[in-house]
Amino acid sequence: MDMQYVYTKKRSEFGRQVYFTDRAVEITADIQPNPELLHDYIPRNPVDTGTQNVREFSEHWVNTVRFETEHRGVNHVEGGWPKDVNPLEPDQTTRFRKKTEKEDGYGRAVVSLGQSIAHTIKQNNAIDIYENYFQNIEADVVEEAPFAKTINIYRDPHSTRRTANHISWNADGARKIAVSYCNLEFQSASNDAYIDSYIWDIENPTKPDFYLKPISPLVCVEFNPKDAHQLVGGCYNGQVCIFDTRKGSTAVEQSLIENSHRDPAYKTIWLQSKSGTEFFSASTDGKVLWWDTKKLSEPVDTLILDIEKKGRLENALGAMTLEYEPTIPTKFMVGTEQGRIISCNRKGKNDAEKIGTVFPGHWGPVYALQRHPYFTKTFLSVGDWTVRIWSEELRDDCIMWTKPSMHALTDAQWSPIRGSIFYTTKMDGTLDVWDILFKQNEPTLSIQVVDEPLHCLRVQETHGRLVACGSQNGTLTLVEVSDNLCTQGKSEKGLVSGMFDRETRRAKVLEARGRAKRDARGKAGAPGEKGEKTTTEGQAEESELKEGDPIEKAEKDFWKIIEEEKRRRERKALGDDKGAGEGGAMAQAEQAVHPTA
């Protein structure tokens, strides 16, 4: 629609009206120049000046073309790929590019786009818009101490105090957090009083953004990395359920109770697949179950965690946590209630082939297990009072560990940005930040988040700046760390890789020496005829003591002196009146019964 406005003004306001008539030309004055007046002035170069003989008025009207705006929405998460193409799969993206290049309109579209950006390319060639004009000036960089601050606190709106057991960040940005609430204390009150869990908006700590209403309290909950509206939850009664925020608060799908776990489903993880509908769960009943959201009535596959590889459920180890790296889709790891860590391969034909390396782990349950984001052969685990860092190349011992803490550790996670940093939570409400390149005996930063035990944490994976911590009374605290804790240096990745390689080699050398000692000790401890050591065994023991640990050698010498003193006192108690032959026989018998260490 064209819009115009005409400004009007009375004729009387323009001044006296001018009338023009035609008449002959006449001379009204004729003044001749006076040459004497020329001496009173200084001549200068001619100057041309334009003048306007009428007054200028600002009143005018214009009619411009109306500018129309239009709002369009597009899901531009990974380069604008179609929904059925996973940008993380190279074969799918390559196939899609080849298919697009073969289309008829592809060439014409490229030509038209090329014409539109030709001017921009010419400008870029003429002017370097990224030129650094201050590259030779050294700025004064001040290395500040690491710090962290609390951004928001999200409290459970229900009066019943429940533990925040698990946290999951939405894959579509860092704006929403899903938290599962459940009381897992032994012989605690009934879990049927209030069973809702929530999705929080980080900008609104006063009220949950969305309610999750399961059939049983949620022990864990995870966002689908391919669909930001879909979540999977593990329930206290062993069932697994699927939520869709577009279809309401109740679960849209749930597994049958007879085909589910017999204990709480402590962990659920989405699998890397083309459809994005597969996930697996673990429980302390000793089973790992694979599911597909298209058919949730029964599991797709089952694994019994029997490390003896006999498939007996009564000998299975209870699973407390799972670890799955999307870049290694066939492998996963299980942290058990008995402290063992089991490395598994899903491509095995039976349970014996699926169960691989078993790591000794911890003295108590394994509460956290995660591979390093950059070096997948290295992973950390949390149990009892320590954090242990393992290498897949070693199965008998870890390569690094923290000293025992005064308070039990509950969770840990690597920083997604910096390869040398990991976070831990403790029962005293403290969040610790460890930098293994800086120091290994104590954390780089300790933050007293709350005055109650912390049970879980999760770091936002996009920039690694936000850390969410869940406490025993259901309080979710969002902590922001400083820039130096989420900015990786140029050589940091190489230094971390060198540290892991060095510690792995050291552990291999120690393991080989320990194995050689055990073999030598086994050979030296084998009895010969008449209970006496052979000459070869004595030489083996002597060489072992010479090359072995000085403490172990001193211990053997100590017990040898003790045995000799015992025999001397026994001979003295029997008396010296017996014959030399009888005394010699007794000494020989004692030597057989009490061999020298």
Coordinates of C-alpha atoms in Angstrom, one line a residue:
M1 CA 0.0 0.0 0.0
D2 CA 1.4 3.4 -1.1
M3 CA 1.3 6.1 1.5
Q4 CA 1.6 9.8 0.7
Y5 CA 0.9 13.2 2.4
V6 CA 0.6 16.5 0.7
Y7 CA 1.8 19.6 2.6
T8 CA -0.4 22.8 1.9
K9 CA 0.3 26.5 2.5
K10 CA -1.7 29.6 2.0
R11 CA -0.8 31.9 -0.9
S12 CA -0.6 34.9 1.4
E13 CA 2.3 33.3 3.3
F14 CA 4.5 33.2 0.2
G15 CA 4.9 37.1 0.0
R16 CA 3.8 39.6 -2.6
Q17 CA 2.6 38.2 -5.9
V18 CA 4.9 38.9 -8.9
Y19 CA 3.4 40.0 -12.2
F20 CA 5.6 39.7 -15.3
T21 CA 5.0 42.0 -18.4
D22 CA 6.7 42.3 -21.8
R23 CA 8.5 45.7 -22.5
A24 CA 11.4 47.0 -24.4
V25 CA 14.9 47.2 -23.0
E26 CA 15.9 50.5 -21.5
I27 CA 19.1 51.8 -19.7
T28 CA 18.3 53.0 -16.2
A29 CA 21.9 54.0 -15.2
D30 CA 25.2 54.4 -17.0
I31 CA 28.2 54.7 -14.7
Q32 CA 31.6 54.9 -16.3
P33 CA 34.6 53.3 -14.5
N34 CA 37.0 55.6 -12.6
P35 CA 40.6 54.5 -13.1
E36 CA 41.8 56.4 -9.9
L37 CA 39.7 54.1 -7.7
L38 CA 41.8 51.2 -8.9
H39 CA 44.6 52.2 -6.5
D40 CA 42.4 51.6 -3.5
Y41 CA 42.0 47.9 -4.2
I42 CA 44.2 44.8 -4.5
P43 CA 43.3 42.6 -7.5
R44 CA 42.9 38.9 -6.9
N45 CA 42.2 35.8 -9.0
P46 CA 38.6 35.5 -10.2
V47 CA 36.2 33.5 -8.0
D48 CA 33.1 31.9 -9.3
T49 CA 30.2 31.7 -6.9
G50 CA 26.7 30.4 -7.5
T51 CA 23.7 32.1 -6.0
Q52 CA 20.0 31.4 -5.7
N53 CA 17.6 34.3 -6.2
V54 CA 14.6 32.7 -4.5
R55 CA 14.1 31.4 -1.0
E56 CA 14.6 27.8 -0.2
F57 CA 11.7 25.9 1.4
S58 CA 12.0 22.5 3.2
E59 CA 8.4 21.5 2.6
H60 CA 8.3 18.6 0.1
W61 CA 6.7 15.1 -0.2
V62 CA 8.2 11.8 -1.1
N63 CA 6.7 8.4 -1.8
T64 CA 9.1 5.4 -0.9
V65 CA 8.6 1.7 -1.6
R66 CA 7.4 -0.1 1.5
F67 CA 9.9 -2.6 2.9
E68 CA 8.2 -5.9 3.9
T69 CA 9.9 -8.3 6.4
E70 CA 9.3 -12.0 6.7
H71 CA 10.2 -14.5 9.5
R72 CA 11.3 -18.0 8.5
G73 CA 12.6 -20.8 10.8
V74 CA 15.2 -23.3 9.9
N75 CA 16.9 -26.0 12.0
H76 CA 20.5 -25.0 11.3
V77 CA 22.4 -27.1 13.8
E78 CA 25.0 -28.9 11.6
G79 CA 25.3 -26.9 8.4
G80 CA 21.6 -27.3 7.5
W81 CA 21.7 -31.0 6.7
P82 CA 18.4 -32.8 6.1
K83 CA 16.9 -34.6 9.1
D84 CA 17.6 -38.1 7.7
V85 CA 21.3 -37.4 7.2
N86 CA 23.6 -37.6 10.2
P87 CA 26.4 -35.0 9.8
L88 CA 28.7 -37.1 12.1
E89 CA 28.6 -40.0 9.6
P90 CA 31.1 -39.4 6.8
D91 CA 29.5 -42.0 4.5
Q92 CA 26.1 -40.4 4.8
T93 CA 27.4 -36.9 4.1
T94 CA 29.5 -38.1 1.1
R95 CA 26.5 -39.9 -0.3
F96 CA 24.3 -36.9 0.1
R97 CA 26.8 -34.6 -1.7
K98 CA 27.2 -37.0 -4.6
K99 CA 23.4 -37.2 -4.9
T100 CA 23.0 -33.4 -4.9
E101 CA 25.8 -32.9 -7.5
K102 CA 24.0 -35.2 -9.9
E103 CA 20.8 -33.2 -9.9
D104 CA 19.8 -31.1 -13.0
G105 CA 19.5 -27.7 -11.2
Y106 CA 22.8 -28.0 -9.3
G107 CA 24.9 -26.4 -12.1
R108 CA 22.5 -23.5 -12.7
A109 CA 22.3 -22.9 -8.9
V110 CA 26.1 -22.8 -8.6
V111 CA 26.4 -20.3 -11.6
S112 CA 23.7 -18.0 -10.1
L113 CA 25.4 -18.0 -6.7
G114 CA 28.8 -17.4 -8.3
Q115 CA 27.5 -14.3 -10.0
S116 CA 26.1 -12.9 -6.8
I117 CA 29.3 -13.3 -4.8
A118 CA 31.7 -12.2 -7.5
H119 CA 31.7 -8.6 -6.2
T120 CA 32.4 -9.8 -2.7
I121 CA 35.3 -11.9 -3.9
K122 CA 36.8 -9.0 -5.7
Q123 CA 36.5 -6.8 -2.6
N124 CA 38.2 -9.6 -0.6
N125 CA 41.0 -9.8 -3.0
A126 CA 41.5 -6.0 -2.9
I127 CA 41.2 -5.5 0.9
D128 CA 42.2 -8.0 3.6
I129 CA 39.5 -7.6 6.2
Y130 CA 41.3 -10.0 8.5
E131 CA 44.6 -8.2 8.5
N132 CA 46.1 -7.9 12.0
Y133 CA 47.5 -4.4 12.4
F134 CA 48.8 -5.0 15.9
Q135 CA 50.6 -8.4 15.4
N136 CA 54.0 -7.0 16.3
I137 CA 52.8 -5.5 19.6
E138 CA 53.1 -7.8 22.6
A139 CA 50.2 -7.5 25.0
D140 CA 50.8 -7.8 28.7
V141 CA 49.1 -11.1 29.5
V142 CA 48.5 -11.6 33.2
E143 CA 48.0 -15.2 34.2
E144 CA 45.1 -15.2 36.7
A145 CA 44.3 -17.9 39.2
P146 CA 41.5 -20.2 38.3
F147 CA 38.1 -19.5 39.9
A148 CA 34.5 -20.3 39.6
K149 CA 31.2 -18.7 40.5
T150 CA 27.6 -19.9 41.0
I151 CA 25.2 -18.8 38.3
N152 CA 21.9 -20.2 39.4
I153 CA 20.4 -22.6 42.0
Y154 CA 17.4 -24.8 41.0
R155 CA 15.5 -26.3 44.0
D156 CA 13.1 -29.1 43.9
P157 CA 9.6 -27.4 44.2
H158 CA 8.2 -30.4 46.1
S159 CA 8.5 -30.5 49.8
T160 CA 9.7 -34.1 49.9
R161 CA 13.5 -34.2 49.9
R162 CA 14.8 -36.3 47.0
T163 CA 18.3 -36.8 45.6
A164 CA 19.2 -35.4 42.2
N165 CA 20.8 -38.6 40.8
H166 CA 21.5 -37.8 37.1
I167 CA 21.8 -34.7 34.9
S168 CA 21.6 -34.4 31.1
W169 CA 22.2 -31.3 29.0
N170 CA 20.0 -30.7 25.9
A171 CA 22.0 -31.4 22.7
D172 CA 20.4 -28.4 21.0
G173 CA 22.3 -25.7 22.8
A174 CA 23.1 -25.1 26.4
R175 CA 19.7 -23.8 27.6
K176 CA 17.9 -26.7 29.1
I177 CA 18.9 -29.4 31.7
A178 CA 17.0 -32.6 32.5
V179 CA 17.3 -33.9 36.1
S180 CA 16.1 -37.2 37.5
Y181 CA 15.1 -37.2 41.2
C182 CA 14.9 -40.4 43.3
N183 CA 15.8 -41.5 46.8
L184 CA 18.2 -44.5 46.6
E185 CA 19.1 -44.7 50.3
F186 CA 18.9 -48.2 51.9
Q187 CA 15.5 -48.7 53.7
S188 CA 14.4 -45.2 52.9
A189 CA 10.8 -44.0 52.7
S190 CA 8.5 -45.1 50.0
N191 CA 9.4 -43.9 46.5
D192 CA 5.8 -43.6 45.5
A193 CA 5.0 -40.4 47.3
Y194 CA 6.2 -38.0 44.6
I195 CA 7.8 -39.3 41.4
D196 CA 8.1 -36.4 39.0
S197 CA 11.3 -35.2 37.5
Y198 CA 12.0 -31.9 35.6
I199 CA 13.5 -30.1 32.7
W200 CA 14.9 -26.8 33.8
D201 CA 15.6 -23.7 31.7
I202 CA 18.9 -22.2 32.9
E203 CA 17.4 -18.7 32.7
N204 CA 14.4 -19.5 35.0
P205 CA 15.4 -21.0 38.3
T206 CA 12.0 -20.4 40.0
K207 CA 9.9 -22.9 38.1
P208 CA 10.7 -26.1 36.1
D209 CA 10.3 -25.6 32.3
F210 CA 8.8 -29.1 31.8
Y211 CA 7.5 -31.9 34.0
L212 CA 8.4 -35.6 33.4
K213 CA 5.8 -37.9 34.9
P214 CA 7.1 -41.5 34.8
I215 CA 5.4 -44.7 36.2
S216 CA 8.2 -45.0 38.8
P217 CA 10.8 -42.5 40.1
L218 CA 13.6 -41.9 37.5
V219 CA 17.1 -43.0 38.5
C220 CA 18.6 -41.6 35.2
V221 CA 17.5 -39.6 32.2
E222 CA 19.2 -38.7 28.9
F223 CA 18.4 -36.4 26.0
N224 CA 18.5 -38.0 22.5
P225 CA 21.5 -36.4 20.7
K226 CA 19.6 -36.5 17.4
D227 CA 16.2 -35.3 18.7
A228 CA 16.2 -32.6 21.3
H229 CA 12.5 -33.3 22.2
Q230 CA 13.0 -37.0 23.0
L231 CA 14.4 -38.4 26.3
V232 CA 15.0 -41.9 27.7
G233 CA 14.7 -42.6 31.4
G234 CA 15.6 -45.6 33.7
C235 CA 13.1 -46.2 36.4
Y236 CA 13.5 -47.4 40.0
N237 CA 11.4 -50.5 39.3
G238 CA 13.7 -51.5 36.4
Q239 CA 11.6 -50.3 33.5
V240 CA 12.8 -47.9 30.8
C241 CA 10.5 -45.3 29.3
I242 CA 10.6 -42.7 26.4
F243 CA 9.4 -39.1 26.8
D244 CA 8.5 -36.6 24.0
T245 CA 8.1 -33.0 25.1
R246 CA 5.9 -32.4 22.1
K247 CA 3.4 -35.0 23.2
G248 CA 3.0 -34.2 26.9
S249 CA 4.6 -34.9 30.3
T250 CA 3.7 -38.7 30.5
A251 CA 5.9 -41.4 28.9
V252 CA 4.9 -42.1 25.3
E253 CA 6.5 -45.6 25.4
Q254 CA 7.6 -47.9 28.3
S255 CA 9.0 -51.4 28.5
L256 CA 7.0 -54.3 29.9
I257 CA 7.8 -55.0 33.6
E258 CA 8.4 -58.7 32.9
N259 CA 11.0 -58.0 30.2
S260 CA 12.8 -55.2 32.2
H261 CA 15.5 -55.2 34.8
R262 CA 14.8 -56.7 38.3
D263 CA 16.7 -53.8 40.0
P264 CA 16.8 -50.1 39.4
A265 CA 18.0 -49.1 35.9
Y266 CA 21.0 -47.1 37.0
K267 CA 22.2 -46.0 33.5
T268 CA 20.8 -45.5 30.0
I269 CA 22.8 -44.3 27.0
W270 CA 21.7 -43.6 23.4
L271 CA 23.6 -45.5 20.8
Q272 CA 25.2 -44.2 17.6
S273 CA 22.9 -45.5 14.9
K274 CA 21.3 -44.2 11.6
S275 CA 17.8 -44.2 13.0
G276 CA 18.7 -42.6 16.3
T277 CA 16.2 -44.9 18.1
E278 CA 18.5 -47.4 19.8
F279 CA 19.8 -47.3 23.4
F280 CA 20.9 -49.6 26.1
S281 CA 20.5 -49.8 29.8
A282 CA 22.3 -51.4 32.8
S283 CA 21.3 -52.5 36.3
T284 CA 22.6 -54.1 39.4
D285 CA 20.7 -57.3 38.5
G286 CA 23.7 -58.2 36.3
K287 CA 22.2 -57.5 32.9
V288 CA 22.8 -55.1 30.1
L289 CA 19.8 -54.7 27.8
W290 CA 19.6 -53.2 24.3
W291 CA 16.4 -51.5 23.2
D292 CA 14.8 -49.9 20.2
T293 CA 12.1 -47.3 20.7
K294 CA 10.2 -48.7 17.7
K295 CA 9.6 -51.9 19.7
L296 CA 10.0 -51.3 23.4
S297 CA 8.0 -54.3 24.6
E298 CA 11.1 -56.5 24.8
P299 CA 14.9 -55.9 24.5
V300 CA 16.7 -56.4 21.3
D301 CA 19.7 -58.1 22.9
T302 CA 20.8 -59.1 26.4
L303 CA 24.2 -59.5 28.1
I304 CA 24.8 -61.2 31.4
L305 CA 27.9 -59.8 33.2
D306 CA 29.4 -63.1 34.2
I307 CA 33.2 -62.5 34.1
E308 CA 33.7 -66.3 34.2
K309 CA 32.0 -66.3 30.7
K310 CA 29.5 -69.0 31.6
G311 CA 26.4 -66.9 31.3
R312 CA 25.1 -67.7 34.8
L313 CA 23.0 -64.9 36.2
E314 CA 23.7 -65.9 39.8
N315 CA 27.4 -65.2 39.2
A316 CA 26.9 -61.9 37.3
L317 CA 28.3 -58.6 38.6
G318 CA 25.8 -55.8 39.2
A319 CA 26.3 -52.8 36.8
M320 CA 26.4 -49.3 38.3
T321 CA 27.5 -47.2 35.4
L322 CA 28.0 -47.4 31.6
E323 CA 30.5 -45.8 29.3
Y324 CA 29.9 -45.5 25.5
E325 CA 32.0 -43.5 23.0
P326 CA 30.1 -42.7 19.7
T327 CA 33.4 -42.8 17.8
I328 CA 33.8 -46.5 18.8
P329 CA 30.3 -47.8 18.3
T330 CA 31.0 -51.5 18.9
K331 CA 32.7 -51.1 22.3
F332 CA 31.4 -50.1 25.7
M333 CA 32.5 -50.4 29.3
V334 CA 30.6 -51.3 32.5
G335 CA 31.5 -50.2 36.0
T336 CA 30.2 -52.8 38.5
E337 CA 28.9 -52.8 42.0
Q338 CA 31.8 -55.1 43.1
G339 CA 34.4 -52.6 41.8
R340 CA 35.4 -54.4 38.6
I341 CA 35.5 -52.6 35.3
I342 CA 34.5 -54.7 32.3
S343 CA 35.4 -53.9 28.7
C344 CA 32.8 -55.3 26.3
N345 CA 32.4 -55.7 22.5
R346 CA 28.8 -55.7 21.2
K347 CA 29.7 -57.6 18.0
G348 CA 30.4 -60.8 19.9
K349 CA 28.2 -63.8 19.0
N350 CA 27.6 -64.8 22.6
D351 CA 28.2 -63.5 26.1
A352 CA 31.7 -65.1 26.3
E353 CA 32.8 -63.2 23.2
K354 CA 31.1 -59.9 24.3
I355 CA 33.0 -59.8 27.6
G356 CA 36.6 -58.8 27.1
T357 CA 39.2 -57.3 29.5
V358 CA 38.3 -57.1 33.2
F359 CA 40.1 -54.4 35.1
P360 CA 40.6 -54.7 38.9
G361 CA 38.9 -51.3 39.4
H362 CA 38.2 -50.2 43.0
W363 CA 37.5 -51.7 46.4
G364 CA 33.9 -50.4 46.3
P365 CA 31.2 -49.7 43.6
V366 CA 32.3 -47.8 40.5
Y367 CA 30.2 -44.6 40.5
A368 CA 31.6 -43.0 37.3
L369 CA 33.3 -44.2 34.2
Q370 CA 34.3 -42.1 31.1
R371 CA 36.8 -42.3 28.3
H372 CA 39.1 -39.3 27.6
P373 CA 37.5 -37.1 24.9
Y374 CA 40.7 -37.0 22.9
F375 CA 42.6 -40.2 23.8
T376 CA 40.0 -43.0 23.7
K377 CA 42.4 -45.6 25.0
T378 CA 42.5 -43.8 28.3
F379 CA 39.6 -43.6 30.7
L380 CA 39.0 -42.6 34.3
S381 CA 36.9 -44.3 37.0
V382 CA 35.6 -43.2 40.4
G383 CA 35.2 -45.5 43.4
D384 CA 35.7 -45.5 47.1
W385 CA 37.9 -42.4 47.8
T386 CA 40.1 -42.1 44.7
V387 CA 40.0 -41.3 41.0
R388 CA 42.0 -43.8 38.8
I389 CA 43.1 -43.3 35.2
W390 CA 43.5 -46.4 33.2
S391 CA 44.9 -47.5 29.8
E392 CA 43.4 -50.2 27.7
E393 CA 46.9 -51.5 27.1
L394 CA 47.2 -52.5 30.7
R395 CA 44.7 -54.7 32.6
D396 CA 46.4 -55.3 36.0
D397 CA 46.8 -51.7 37.3
C398 CA 46.0 -48.1 36.5
I399 CA 48.6 -45.6 35.2
M400 CA 47.6 -42.7 37.5
W401 CA 45.5 -42.1 40.6
T402 CA 44.7 -39.5 43.1
K403 CA 45.5 -39.8 46.8
P404 CA 42.6 -41.0 49.0
S405 CA 40.2 -38.2 49.9
M406 CA 38.9 -37.6 53.4
H407 CA 35.3 -37.8 51.9
A408 CA 34.0 -40.3 49.5
L409 CA 33.9 -39.4 45.8
T410 CA 30.5 -39.7 44.0
D411 CA 31.1 -38.6 40.3
A412 CA 33.7 -37.4 37.9
Q413 CA 33.9 -36.2 34.3
W414 CA 36.6 -35.0 31.9
S415 CA 36.5 -31.5 30.6
P416 CA 35.3 -31.5 27.0
I417 CA 37.6 -28.7 26.0
R418 CA 40.8 -29.1 28.0
G419 CA 42.4 -32.6 27.9
S420 CA 44.2 -32.3 31.2
I421 CA 41.3 -31.3 33.4
F422 CA 38.6 -33.4 35.1
Y423 CA 36.0 -32.6 37.7
T424 CA 34.9 -34.6 40.8
T425 CA 32.2 -34.2 43.4
K426 CA 32.4 -35.3 47.0
M427 CA 30.2 -36.1 49.9
D428 CA 31.1 -32.9 51.7
G429 CA 29.5 -30.8 49.0
T430 CA 32.7 -29.8 47.2
L431 CA 33.4 -29.6 43.5
D432 CA 37.1 -30.2 42.7
V433 CA 38.9 -29.2 39.5
W434 CA 42.0 -31.3 38.8
D435 CA 44.7 -30.3 36.3
I436 CA 47.1 -33.2 35.9
L437 CA 49.6 -31.1 34.0
F438 CA 49.7 -28.5 36.8
K439 CA 49.7 -30.8 39.9
Q440 CA 48.6 -34.3 40.7
N441 CA 48.7 -34.4 44.5
E442 CA 45.8 -32.0 45.1
P443 CA 43.1 -30.3 43.0
T444 CA 43.8 -27.1 41.3
L445 CA 40.5 -25.6 42.5
S446 CA 38.0 -26.6 45.2
I447 CA 34.6 -25.0 45.4
Q448 CA 32.2 -25.5 48.3
V449 CA 29.0 -25.7 46.2
V450 CA 26.5 -26.7 49.0
D451 CA 26.6 -27.9 52.6
E452 CA 25.2 -31.3 51.7
P453 CA 26.6 -34.2 49.7
L454 CA 26.9 -33.9 46.0
H455 CA 25.9 -36.9 44.0
C456 CA 26.3 -36.1 40.3
L457 CA 27.7 -33.5 37.9
R458 CA 27.6 -32.9 34.2
V459 CA 29.7 -30.4 32.1
Q460 CA 28.2 -28.6 29.2
E461 CA 29.9 -30.1 26.1
T462 CA 29.8 -27.1 23.7
H463 CA 32.2 -24.7 25.4
G464 CA 32.9 -26.5 28.8
R465 CA 32.2 -23.4 30.8
L466 CA 29.1 -24.5 32.7
V467 CA 29.1 -27.3 35.3
A468 CA 25.8 -28.6 36.8
C469 CA 25.9 -30.3 40.2
G470 CA 23.1 -32.2 41.9
S471 CA 22.9 -32.6 45.6
Q472 CA 21.3 -35.1 48.1
N473 CA 18.3 -32.8 48.9
G474 CA 17.5 -32.2 45.2
T475 CA 19.3 -28.9 44.7
L476 CA 20.8 -28.3 41.3
T477 CA 23.6 -25.8 41.2
L478 CA 25.0 -24.2 38.0
V479 CA 28.6 -23.2 38.3
E480 CA 30.6 -21.2 35.7
V481 CA 34.4 -21.7 35.6
S482 CA 37.0 -19.1 34.6
D483 CA 38.4 -18.7 31.1
N484 CA 41.7 -20.4 31.8
L485 CA 39.8 -23.6 32.8
C486 CA 38.0 -23.9 29.5
T487 CA 40.6 -22.6 27.0
Q488 CA 43.1 -25.1 25.7
G489 CA 46.7 -24.1 25.1
K490 CA 48.5 -24.7 21.8
S491 CA 50.7 -27.5 23.2
E492 CA 48.4 -28.9 25.9
K493 CA 47.1 -31.8 23.9
G494 CA 50.6 -33.0 23.0
L495 CA 51.7 -32.7 26.6
V496 CA 48.8 -34.7 27.9
S497 CA 49.4 -37.4 25.2
G498 CA 53.1 -37.6 26.2
M499 CA 52.2 -37.9 29.9
F500 CA 49.8 -40.8 29.2
D501 CA 52.3 -42.6 27.0
R502 CA 55.1 -42.1 29.6
E503 CA 52.9 -43.4 32.5
T504 CA 51.8 -46.4 30.3
R505 CA 55.4 -47.4 29.6
R506 CA 56.3 -47.0 33.3
A507 CA 53.3 -49.2 34.3
K508 CA 54.3 -51.8 31.7
V509 CA 57.9 -51.9 33.0
L510 CA 56.7 -52.4 36.6
E511 CA 54.2 -55.0 35.5
A512 CA 56.9 -57.0 33.7
R513 CA 59.2 -56.8 36.7
G514 CA 56.5 -58.0 39.0
R515 CA 55.7 -60.9 36.7
A516 CA 59.3 -61.9 36.6
K517 CA 59.6 -61.8 40.4
R518 CA 56.5 -63.9 40.8
D519 CA 57.8 -66.5 38.2
A520 CA 61.2 -66.6 40.0
R521 CA 59.6 -66.9 43.4
G522 CA 57.4 -69.8 42.1
K523 CA 60.4 -71.7 40.8
A524 CA 62.4 -71.0 43.9
G525 CA 59.6 -72.1 46.2
A526 CA 59.1 -75.6 44.5
P527 CA 60.5 -78.3 47.0
G528 CA 63.1 -80.8 45.8
E529 CA 63.8 -84.2 47.2
K530 CA 63.7 -84.6 51.0
G531 CA 62.2 -81.1 51.4
E532 CA 65.4 -79.3 50.5
K533 CA 66.0 -76.7 47.9
T534 CA 68.1 -77.7 44.9
T535 CA 71.2 -75.7 43.9
T536 CA 69.4 -74.2 40.9
E537 CA 66.6 -72.9 43.1
G538 CA 69.0 -71.5 45.6
Q539 CA 70.8 -69.6 42.9
A540 CA 67.5 -68.3 41.6
E541 CA 66.5 -67.0 45.0
E542 CA 69.9 -65.5 45.6
S543 CA 69.8 -63.7 42.2
E544 CA 66.3 -62.5 43.0
L545 CA 67.4 -61.1 46.3
K546 CA 70.3 -59.3 44.7
E547 CA 68.2 -57.7 42.0
G548 CA 65.0 -57.4 44.0
D549 CA 63.6 -54.7 46.3
P550 CA 65.9 -53.9 49.3
I551 CA 62.9 -53.8 51.6
E552 CA 61.8 -57.3 50.5
K553 CA 65.4 -58.6 50.9
A554 CA 65.6 -57.1 54.5
E555 CA 62.3 -58.7 55.3
K556 CA 63.6 -62.1 54.2
D557 CA 66.8 -61.7 56.2
F558 CA 64.7 -60.7 59.3
W559 CA 62.6 -63.9 59.1
K560 CA 65.7 -66.0 58.5
I561 CA 67.2 -64.7 61.8
I562 CA 64.0 -65.4 63.6
E563 CA 63.8 -69.0 62.4
E564 CA 67.4 -69.6 63.4
E565 CA 66.8 -68.2 66.9
K566 CA 63.7 -70.4 67.3
R567 CA 65.7 -73.5 66.4
R568 CA 68.5 -72.6 68.8
R569 CA 66.1 -72.2 71.6
E570 CA 64.3 -75.5 70.9
R571 CA 67.7 -77.3 70.9
K572 CA 68.6 -75.7 74.2
A573 CA 65.2 -76.7 75.7
L574 CA 65.7 -80.4 74.7
G575 CA 69.1 -80.5 76.5
D576 CA 72.6 -81.2 75.5
D577 CA 72.8 -84.7 77.1
K578 CA 71.5 -86.4 73.9
G579 CA 73.9 -87.8 71.4
A580 CA 75.3 -86.0 68.5
G581 CA 73.5 -88.4 66.1
E582 CA 70.1 -87.8 67.8
G583 CA 70.7 -84.1 67.7
G584 CA 71.6 -84.2 64.1
A585 CA 68.5 -86.1 63.2
M586 CA 66.3 -83.6 65.0
A587 CA 68.0 -80.7 63.4
Q588 CA 67.4 -82.3 60.0
A589 CA 63.7 -82.9 60.8
E590 CA 63.3 -79.3 61.9
Q591 CA 65.0 -78.1 58.8
A592 CA 62.4 -80.0 56.7
V593 CA 59.5 -78.7 58.8
H594 CA 60.7 -75.1 59.0
P595 CA 62.6 -74.3 55.8
T596 CA 64.7 -71.2 55.8
A597 CA 63.0 -68.2 54.1

